[in-house]
Structures are given as C-alpha cells and as structure tokens.
Amino acid sequence: MKIERISEHVWSLSTWVIIPIHVWAVVEKDGITLVDAGISMMTKGIAEFAEKRLGLPLRRIVLTHGHGDHTGAVKKLAERYPDVTVYAHEIEIPYMEGKLAYPGRKKPQQSVAPGLANPLPAVADGTLARVGGLSAHLTPGHSPGHVVYFHEADGVMLAGDLFTSKGGRLRKPMPMFTADMAEAVRSSEIVRKLRPSRLEVCHGGAVLNPADQLDAYQRSQGFAGGGGGVSLQR
C-alpha cells in the first residue's frame, strides 16, 4: 500500500487493482478519522498505518458512499476497533445495506451490514454537522447519498467519486457506476463554493486548485456554468 502525507493533517493510503483506489486518514485530536474504507485487502495496511506509523487509534470511519470499493474494509476494521463509529449519509444507508437497489442496478446488493453505519449528524437547519475536523456536504449523482468531506484548515477536499482525474485534470465519474451523471455534474458546484486548494479522488491523482477547472469541466459534460450554477444545454 502506498502512503503519502498530502497536508498537515491528511494522509492518502492507496492501492492499485486495475485502477487506483484511495482512502484518507485524517489526524484528529482524539485519533484518526478514516474517509472511505477501500477494498478488503487494504484492512491490514490501514490498521498498521494507524497503529505503527502514527500510533493513534481509529475513532471513526466516514463514507463518501456505499459502493464496494469504498466499504470493503469496514467490517474487519469495525471488528478490530470495537469503539469505531461508521457514518454515511442517511439517504445512502438503505442502498448500502441492501434494502434498495442502486439506480440503474437490477438487484439490491449489501456492502455494509445493517445497523453498522450511522447517519451523518445534522444541525438544526438540516445541513450536515462537522465530523471531527471535516465538514460534510451532500453531492448526489454518482450515488443518491454521495458526500464529500472538506478539511478547511488544510484546504483539502476528499471527493470520493464525485470526479475521477487524469494528469491533474478533473474528469467525470465512471459512467457505468454513476446513477445520474447530470446530477453528479450539478453537484460539482461544491468545488466553486468551497474552493479547495487540493482535491483528492478515489480513482486518480490529486487536482490542485480545482475551481479553476470547473467551468471547462462542466462545459465538457454539456453543461453551462460560469459561477451561477449549472444548467443542461438543450
């Protein structure tokens, strides 16, 4: 497993199985927040990184969404760390628990055992509350309850499958696994709103100052942006 420190508080842990798969460890005052849980073969590497490299406990796992390449190590990590708390958006939980079929799929498929994941906490106005050092933002499209996490202090957005990337450029999420590409592109406006200095994706490398690319990205997907939201070109 490749390990890279990408900012003061955030580490990237990755492996390669046909395509790159990244998860992220965020160092908190009380331990580690893991963003996504990759595939099952990453379990040992994640645990050894936490225990031997950092010497910190794994406190929580926050999921961008419930697809299997983002949840594969959840079960074994939860068994290894009984006090860990797993979070996902409440919209996503029925899909990852196998109660509903993801849009475009014929059958439900369970990737996380029922009851293991907790809904991300919300504040009074319905927006998502902070989890550790991260703010959480609903960005549907790739999946119904897809979420990105933003570490404001470090300027790093952990974007899961909101995008892929190539050569430091934003690319669309993989179409065959994306429920609603139009909605996914609309959700890309979160980059303009938050303006991270660095954006990380599960399948690809880092994108620096991604807001500078957003108009071109949206136009390439048949949308018009320009800072005022996106609308489908008719």
mmCIF file of C-alpha atoms in Angstrom:
data_model
loop_
_atom_site.group_PDB
_atom_site.id
_atom_site.type_symbol
_atom_site.label_atom_id
_atom_site.label_comp_id
_atom_site.label_asym_id
_atom_site.label_seq_id
_atom_site.Cartn_x
_atom_site.Cartn_y
_atom_site.Cartn_z
ATOM 1 C CA MET A 1 0.000 0.000 0.000
ATOM 2 C CA LYS A 2 1.308 3.443 -0.918
ATOM 3 C CA ILE A 3 1.275 6.043 1.860
ATOM 4 C CA GLU A 4 1.595 9.772 1.213
ATOM 5 C CA ARG A 5 1.206 12.717 3.533
ATOM 6 C CA ILE A 6 -0.702 15.289 1.493
ATOM 7 C CA SER A 7 -1.181 18.050 4.089
ATOM 8 C CA GLU A 8 -0.582 18.760 7.749
ATOM 9 C CA HIS A 9 -3.481 16.601 8.917
ATOM 10 C CA VAL A 10 -4.333 14.363 5.946
ATOM 11 C CA TRP A 11 -2.664 11.216 4.631
ATOM 12 C CA SER A 12 -3.511 9.308 1.450
ATOM 13 C CA LEU A 13 -3.441 5.499 1.548
ATOM 14 C CA SER A 14 -3.785 3.789 -1.800
ATOM 15 C CA THR A 15 -3.521 0.548 -3.701
ATOM 16 C CA TRP A 16 -3.945 -0.407 -7.350
ATOM 17 C CA VAL A 17 -6.373 -3.022 -8.637
ATOM 18 C CA ILE A 18 -6.828 -2.289 -12.361
ATOM 19 C CA ILE A 19 -7.406 1.322 -11.269
ATOM 20 C CA PRO A 20 -6.094 3.276 -8.252
ATOM 21 C CA ILE A 21 -8.132 3.155 -5.053
ATOM 22 C CA HIS A 22 -7.532 5.824 -2.413
ATOM 23 C CA VAL A 23 -8.723 6.259 1.159
ATOM 24 C CA TRP A 24 -7.656 9.047 3.506
ATOM 25 C CA ALA A 25 -6.636 9.205 7.145
ATOM 26 C CA VAL A 26 -7.286 12.498 8.920
ATOM 27 C CA VAL A 27 -5.345 13.091 12.124
ATOM 28 C CA GLU A 28 -7.595 14.466 14.864
ATOM 29 C CA LYS A 29 -7.003 15.396 18.492
ATOM 30 C CA ASP A 30 -8.555 12.102 19.619
ATOM 31 C CA GLY A 31 -7.179 9.799 16.937
ATOM 32 C CA ILE A 32 -7.908 9.122 13.279
ATOM 33 C CA THR A 33 -10.919 9.718 11.063
ATOM 34 C CA LEU A 34 -10.766 7.399 8.054
ATOM 35 C CA VAL A 35 -12.517 8.671 4.932
ATOM 36 C CA ASP A 36 -13.717 5.637 2.968
ATOM 37 C CA ALA A 37 -12.540 2.090 3.558
ATOM 38 C CA GLY A 38 -11.383 0.920 0.151
ATOM 39 C CA ILE A 39 -11.318 -2.800 -0.526
ATOM 40 C CA SER A 40 -10.911 -5.634 1.964
ATOM 41 C CA MET A 41 -7.250 -6.252 1.114
ATOM 42 C CA MET A 42 -6.449 -2.768 2.470
ATOM 43 C CA THR A 43 -7.547 -3.660 6.018
ATOM 44 C CA LYS A 44 -4.143 -4.741 7.302
ATOM 45 C CA GLY A 45 -2.345 -1.782 5.737
ATOM 46 C CA ILE A 46 -4.799 0.721 7.200
ATOM 47 C CA ALA A 47 -4.518 -0.813 10.668
ATOM 48 C CA GLU A 48 -0.715 -0.981 10.587
ATOM 49 C CA PHE A 49 -0.521 2.614 9.400
ATOM 50 C CA ALA A 50 -2.685 3.774 12.303
ATOM 51 C CA GLU A 51 -1.003 1.650 14.947
ATOM 52 C CA LYS A 52 2.653 1.556 13.877
ATOM 53 C CA ARG A 53 3.168 4.668 11.748
ATOM 54 C CA LEU A 54 1.066 7.126 13.734
ATOM 55 C CA GLY A 55 0.424 5.285 16.987
ATOM 56 C CA LEU A 56 -3.136 6.600 17.070
ATOM 57 C CA PRO A 57 -6.494 4.847 17.494
ATOM 58 C CA LEU A 58 -9.036 4.689 14.683
ATOM 59 C CA ARG A 59 -12.018 6.626 16.047
ATOM 60 C CA ARG A 60 -14.415 6.912 13.122
ATOM 61 C CA ILE A 61 -14.951 5.933 9.501
ATOM 62 C CA VAL A 62 -16.882 8.332 7.279
ATOM 63 C CA LEU A 63 -18.038 7.042 3.904
ATOM 64 C CA THR A 64 -18.466 9.092 0.755
ATOM 65 C CA HIS A 65 -20.931 6.426 -0.416
ATOM 66 C CA GLY A 66 -21.666 2.735 -0.202
ATOM 67 C CA HIS A 67 -20.147 1.151 -3.292
ATOM 68 C CA GLY A 68 -18.000 -1.891 -2.554
ATOM 69 C CA ASP A 69 -14.653 -0.287 -3.414
ATOM 70 C CA HIS A 70 -15.303 2.299 -0.689
ATOM 71 C CA THR A 71 -16.602 -0.026 2.028
ATOM 72 C CA GLY A 72 -14.526 -3.189 1.635
ATOM 73 C CA ALA A 73 -12.516 -2.879 4.859
ATOM 74 C CA VAL A 74 -15.371 -1.592 7.044
ATOM 75 C CA LYS A 75 -16.386 -4.947 8.526
ATOM 76 C CA LYS A 76 -12.896 -6.056 9.545
ATOM 77 C CA LEU A 77 -11.897 -2.617 10.816
ATOM 78 C CA ALA A 78 -15.046 -2.433 12.941
ATOM 79 C CA GLU A 79 -14.201 -5.842 14.385
ATOM 80 C CA ARG A 80 -10.622 -4.782 15.106
ATOM 81 C CA TYR A 81 -11.689 -1.464 16.665
ATOM 82 C CA PRO A 82 -14.949 -2.101 18.571
ATOM 83 C CA ASP A 83 -15.291 1.561 19.539
ATOM 84 C CA VAL A 84 -15.074 2.894 15.992
ATOM 85 C CA THR A 85 -18.162 4.709 14.667
ATOM 86 C CA VAL A 86 -19.108 4.389 10.993
ATOM 87 C CA TYR A 87 -21.017 7.210 9.274
ATOM 88 C CA ALA A 88 -22.742 7.636 5.917
ATOM 89 C CA HIS A 89 -25.493 9.907 4.661
ATOM 90 C CA GLU A 90 -28.947 8.741 5.704
ATOM 91 C CA ILE A 91 -30.033 8.679 2.042
ATOM 92 C CA GLU A 92 -27.239 6.244 1.209
ATOM 93 C CA ILE A 93 -27.704 3.780 4.046
ATOM 94 C CA PRO A 94 -30.672 1.761 2.632
ATOM 95 C CA TYR A 95 -28.741 1.204 -0.592
ATOM 96 C CA MET A 96 -25.520 0.018 1.051
ATOM 97 C CA GLU A 97 -27.441 -2.172 3.489
ATOM 98 C CA GLY A 98 -29.086 -3.954 0.553
ATOM 99 C CA LYS A 99 -32.614 -2.725 1.239
ATOM 100 C CA LEU A 100 -32.809 -0.762 -2.018
ATOM 101 C CA ALA A 101 -31.156 -1.317 -5.389
ATOM 102 C CA TYR A 102 -28.899 1.470 -6.529
ATOM 103 C CA PRO A 103 -30.383 3.341 -9.507
ATOM 104 C CA GLY A 104 -29.545 1.513 -12.701
ATOM 105 C CA ARG A 105 -28.901 -1.798 -10.945
ATOM 106 C CA LYS A 106 -31.353 -4.673 -11.111
ATOM 107 C CA LYS A 107 -30.887 -6.035 -7.603
ATOM 108 C CA PRO A 108 -30.013 -4.668 -4.164
ATOM 109 C CA GLN A 109 -26.524 -5.534 -3.011
ATOM 110 C CA GLN A 110 -25.323 -5.276 0.571
ATOM 111 C CA SER A 111 -21.902 -3.707 1.107
ATOM 112 C CA VAL A 112 -22.274 -2.831 4.813
ATOM 113 C CA ALA A 113 -24.126 -4.895 7.398
ATOM 114 C CA PRO A 114 -27.435 -3.387 8.552
ATOM 115 C CA GLY A 115 -27.043 -1.234 11.630
ATOM 116 C CA LEU A 116 -23.276 -0.778 11.328
ATOM 117 C CA ALA A 117 -23.403 2.656 9.689
ATOM 118 C CA ASN A 118 -24.912 5.651 11.461
ATOM 119 C CA PRO A 119 -26.472 8.636 9.674
ATOM 120 C CA LEU A 120 -24.169 11.618 9.470
ATOM 121 C CA PRO A 121 -25.318 14.086 12.145
ATOM 122 C CA ALA A 122 -27.190 17.177 11.033
ATOM 123 C CA VAL A 123 -27.665 20.580 12.635
ATOM 124 C CA ALA A 124 -30.917 22.472 13.179
ATOM 125 C CA ASP A 125 -31.214 23.804 9.622
ATOM 126 C CA GLY A 126 -30.770 20.324 8.157
ATOM 127 C CA THR A 127 -27.225 20.801 6.912
ATOM 128 C CA LEU A 128 -24.668 18.193 7.853
ATOM 129 C CA ALA A 129 -22.700 18.716 11.037
ATOM 130 C CA ARG A 130 -18.933 18.531 11.269
ATOM 131 C CA VAL A 131 -17.353 15.154 11.898
ATOM 132 C CA GLY A 132 -14.023 15.662 13.591
ATOM 133 C CA GLY A 133 -12.059 18.174 11.545
ATOM 134 C CA LEU A 134 -14.207 17.675 8.442
ATOM 135 C CA SER A 135 -17.283 19.393 7.095
ATOM 136 C CA ALA A 136 -19.609 17.086 5.154
ATOM 137 C CA HIS A 137 -21.530 18.079 2.019
ATOM 138 C CA LEU A 138 -24.196 16.107 0.158
ATOM 139 C CA THR A 139 -23.205 15.742 -3.517
ATOM 140 C CA PRO A 140 -25.644 13.276 -5.124
ATOM 141 C CA GLY A 141 -25.366 11.886 -8.619
ATOM 142 C CA HIS A 142 -22.753 9.165 -8.566
ATOM 143 C CA SER A 143 -24.968 7.633 -5.891
ATOM 144 C CA PRO A 144 -28.089 9.001 -4.187
ATOM 145 C CA GLY A 145 -26.349 9.883 -0.914
ATOM 146 C CA HIS A 146 -22.819 10.649 -2.070
ATOM 147 C CA VAL A 147 -20.941 13.012 0.262
ATOM 148 C CA VAL A 148 -17.658 14.929 0.001
ATOM 149 C CA TYR A 149 -15.610 15.928 3.042
ATOM 150 C CA PHE A 150 -13.648 19.161 3.347
ATOM 151 C CA HIS A 151 -10.773 19.856 5.722
ATOM 152 C CA GLU A 152 -10.935 23.636 5.843
ATOM 153 C CA ALA A 153 -7.748 24.111 7.852
ATOM 154 C CA ASP A 154 -5.697 22.248 5.234
ATOM 155 C CA GLY A 155 -7.776 23.280 2.206
ATOM 156 C CA VAL A 156 -8.206 19.632 1.174
ATOM 157 C CA MET A 157 -11.421 18.199 -0.287
ATOM 158 C CA LEU A 158 -11.826 14.422 -0.150
ATOM 159 C CA ALA A 159 -14.247 13.906 -3.004
ATOM 160 C CA GLY A 160 -14.689 10.142 -3.332
ATOM 161 C CA ASP A 161 -16.275 9.505 -6.732
ATOM 162 C CA LEU A 162 -17.648 12.974 -7.421
ATOM 163 C CA PHE A 163 -14.920 13.046 -10.080
ATOM 164 C CA THR A 164 -12.140 10.928 -11.434
ATOM 165 C CA SER A 165 -8.932 12.612 -12.579
ATOM 166 C CA LYS A 166 -6.111 12.241 -15.070
ATOM 167 C CA GLY A 167 -2.922 14.252 -15.293
ATOM 168 C CA GLY A 168 -4.113 16.675 -12.654
ATOM 169 C CA ARG A 169 -7.325 17.424 -14.567
ATOM 170 C CA LEU A 170 -10.912 16.853 -13.473
ATOM 171 C CA ARG A 171 -12.687 14.011 -15.236
ATOM 172 C CA LYS A 172 -16.242 12.722 -14.886
ATOM 173 C CA PRO A 173 -17.039 9.810 -12.561
ATOM 174 C CA MET A 174 -17.116 6.396 -14.188
ATOM 175 C CA PRO A 175 -20.366 6.327 -16.201
ATOM 176 C CA MET A 176 -21.180 2.631 -15.714
ATOM 177 C CA PHE A 177 -21.265 3.125 -11.936
ATOM 178 C CA THR A 178 -22.854 6.595 -11.847
ATOM 179 C CA ALA A 179 -26.575 6.702 -11.159
ATOM 180 C CA ASP A 180 -27.265 10.184 -12.571
ATOM 181 C CA MET A 181 -24.436 11.909 -14.433
ATOM 182 C CA ALA A 182 -26.363 15.166 -14.832
ATOM 183 C CA GLU A 183 -26.891 15.378 -11.093
ATOM 184 C CA ALA A 184 -23.239 14.499 -10.467
ATOM 185 C CA VAL A 185 -22.141 17.410 -12.641
ATOM 186 C CA ARG A 186 -24.543 19.746 -10.837
ATOM 187 C CA SER A 187 -23.025 18.564 -7.565
ATOM 188 C CA SER A 188 -19.594 19.634 -8.803
ATOM 189 C CA GLU A 189 -20.612 23.206 -7.863
ATOM 190 C CA ILE A 190 -19.455 22.386 -4.315
ATOM 191 C CA VAL A 191 -15.925 22.949 -5.624
ATOM 192 C CA ARG A 192 -16.787 26.507 -6.640
ATOM 193 C CA LYS A 193 -18.439 27.137 -3.288
ATOM 194 C CA LEU A 194 -15.634 25.820 -1.076
ATOM 195 C CA ARG A 195 -12.625 26.448 -3.371
ATOM 196 C CA PRO A 196 -10.252 23.816 -2.008
ATOM 197 C CA SER A 197 -6.570 24.165 -2.779
ATOM 198 C CA ARG A 198 -6.317 20.417 -3.313
ATOM 199 C CA LEU A 199 -8.959 17.898 -4.352
ATOM 200 C CA GLU A 200 -8.497 14.156 -3.864
ATOM 201 C CA VAL A 201 -10.488 11.468 -5.682
ATOM 202 C CA CYS A 202 -10.677 7.736 -5.141
ATOM 203 C CA HIS A 203 -9.730 6.821 -8.704
ATOM 204 C CA GLY A 204 -6.980 9.160 -9.833
ATOM 205 C CA GLY A 205 -4.407 11.647 -8.620
ATOM 206 C CA ALA A 206 -4.727 14.972 -6.863
ATOM 207 C CA VAL A 207 -6.143 18.052 -8.588
ATOM 208 C CA LEU A 208 -4.748 21.384 -7.425
ATOM 209 C CA ASN A 209 -6.997 24.469 -7.330
ATOM 210 C CA PRO A 210 -9.869 22.541 -8.956
ATOM 211 C CA ALA A 211 -12.231 25.527 -9.028
ATOM 212 C CA ASP A 212 -10.042 26.974 -11.781
ATOM 213 C CA GLN A 213 -11.013 23.994 -13.967
ATOM 214 C CA LEU A 214 -14.679 23.804 -13.092
ATOM 215 C CA ASP A 215 -16.166 25.789 -15.974
ATOM 216 C CA ALA A 216 -14.209 23.777 -18.527
ATOM 217 C CA TYR A 217 -15.181 20.526 -16.807
ATOM 218 C CA GLN A 218 -18.879 21.417 -16.789
ATOM 219 C CA ARG A 219 -18.799 22.525 -20.435
ATOM 220 C CA SER A 220 -17.128 19.233 -21.394
ATOM 221 C CA GLN A 221 -20.136 17.428 -19.895
ATOM 222 C CA GLY A 222 -22.676 19.513 -21.816
ATOM 223 C CA PHE A 223 -23.377 21.977 -19.041
ATOM 224 C CA ALA A 224 -23.057 25.738 -18.774
ATOM 225 C CA GLY A 225 -21.574 27.016 -15.523
ATOM 226 C CA GLY A 226 -19.807 30.318 -15.163
ATOM 227 C CA GLY A 227 -20.297 30.696 -11.432
ATOM 228 C CA GLY A 228 -24.061 30.918 -11.402
ATOM 229 C CA GLY A 229 -24.879 27.240 -11.089
ATOM 230 C CA VAL A 230 -25.142 24.740 -13.913
ATOM 231 C CA SER A 231 -27.893 24.112 -16.418
ATOM 232 C CA LEU A 232 -28.232 21.416 -19.038
ATOM 233 C CA GLN A 233 -27.583 22.561 -22.603
ATOM 234 C CA ARG A 234 -30.748 21.855 -24.559
#
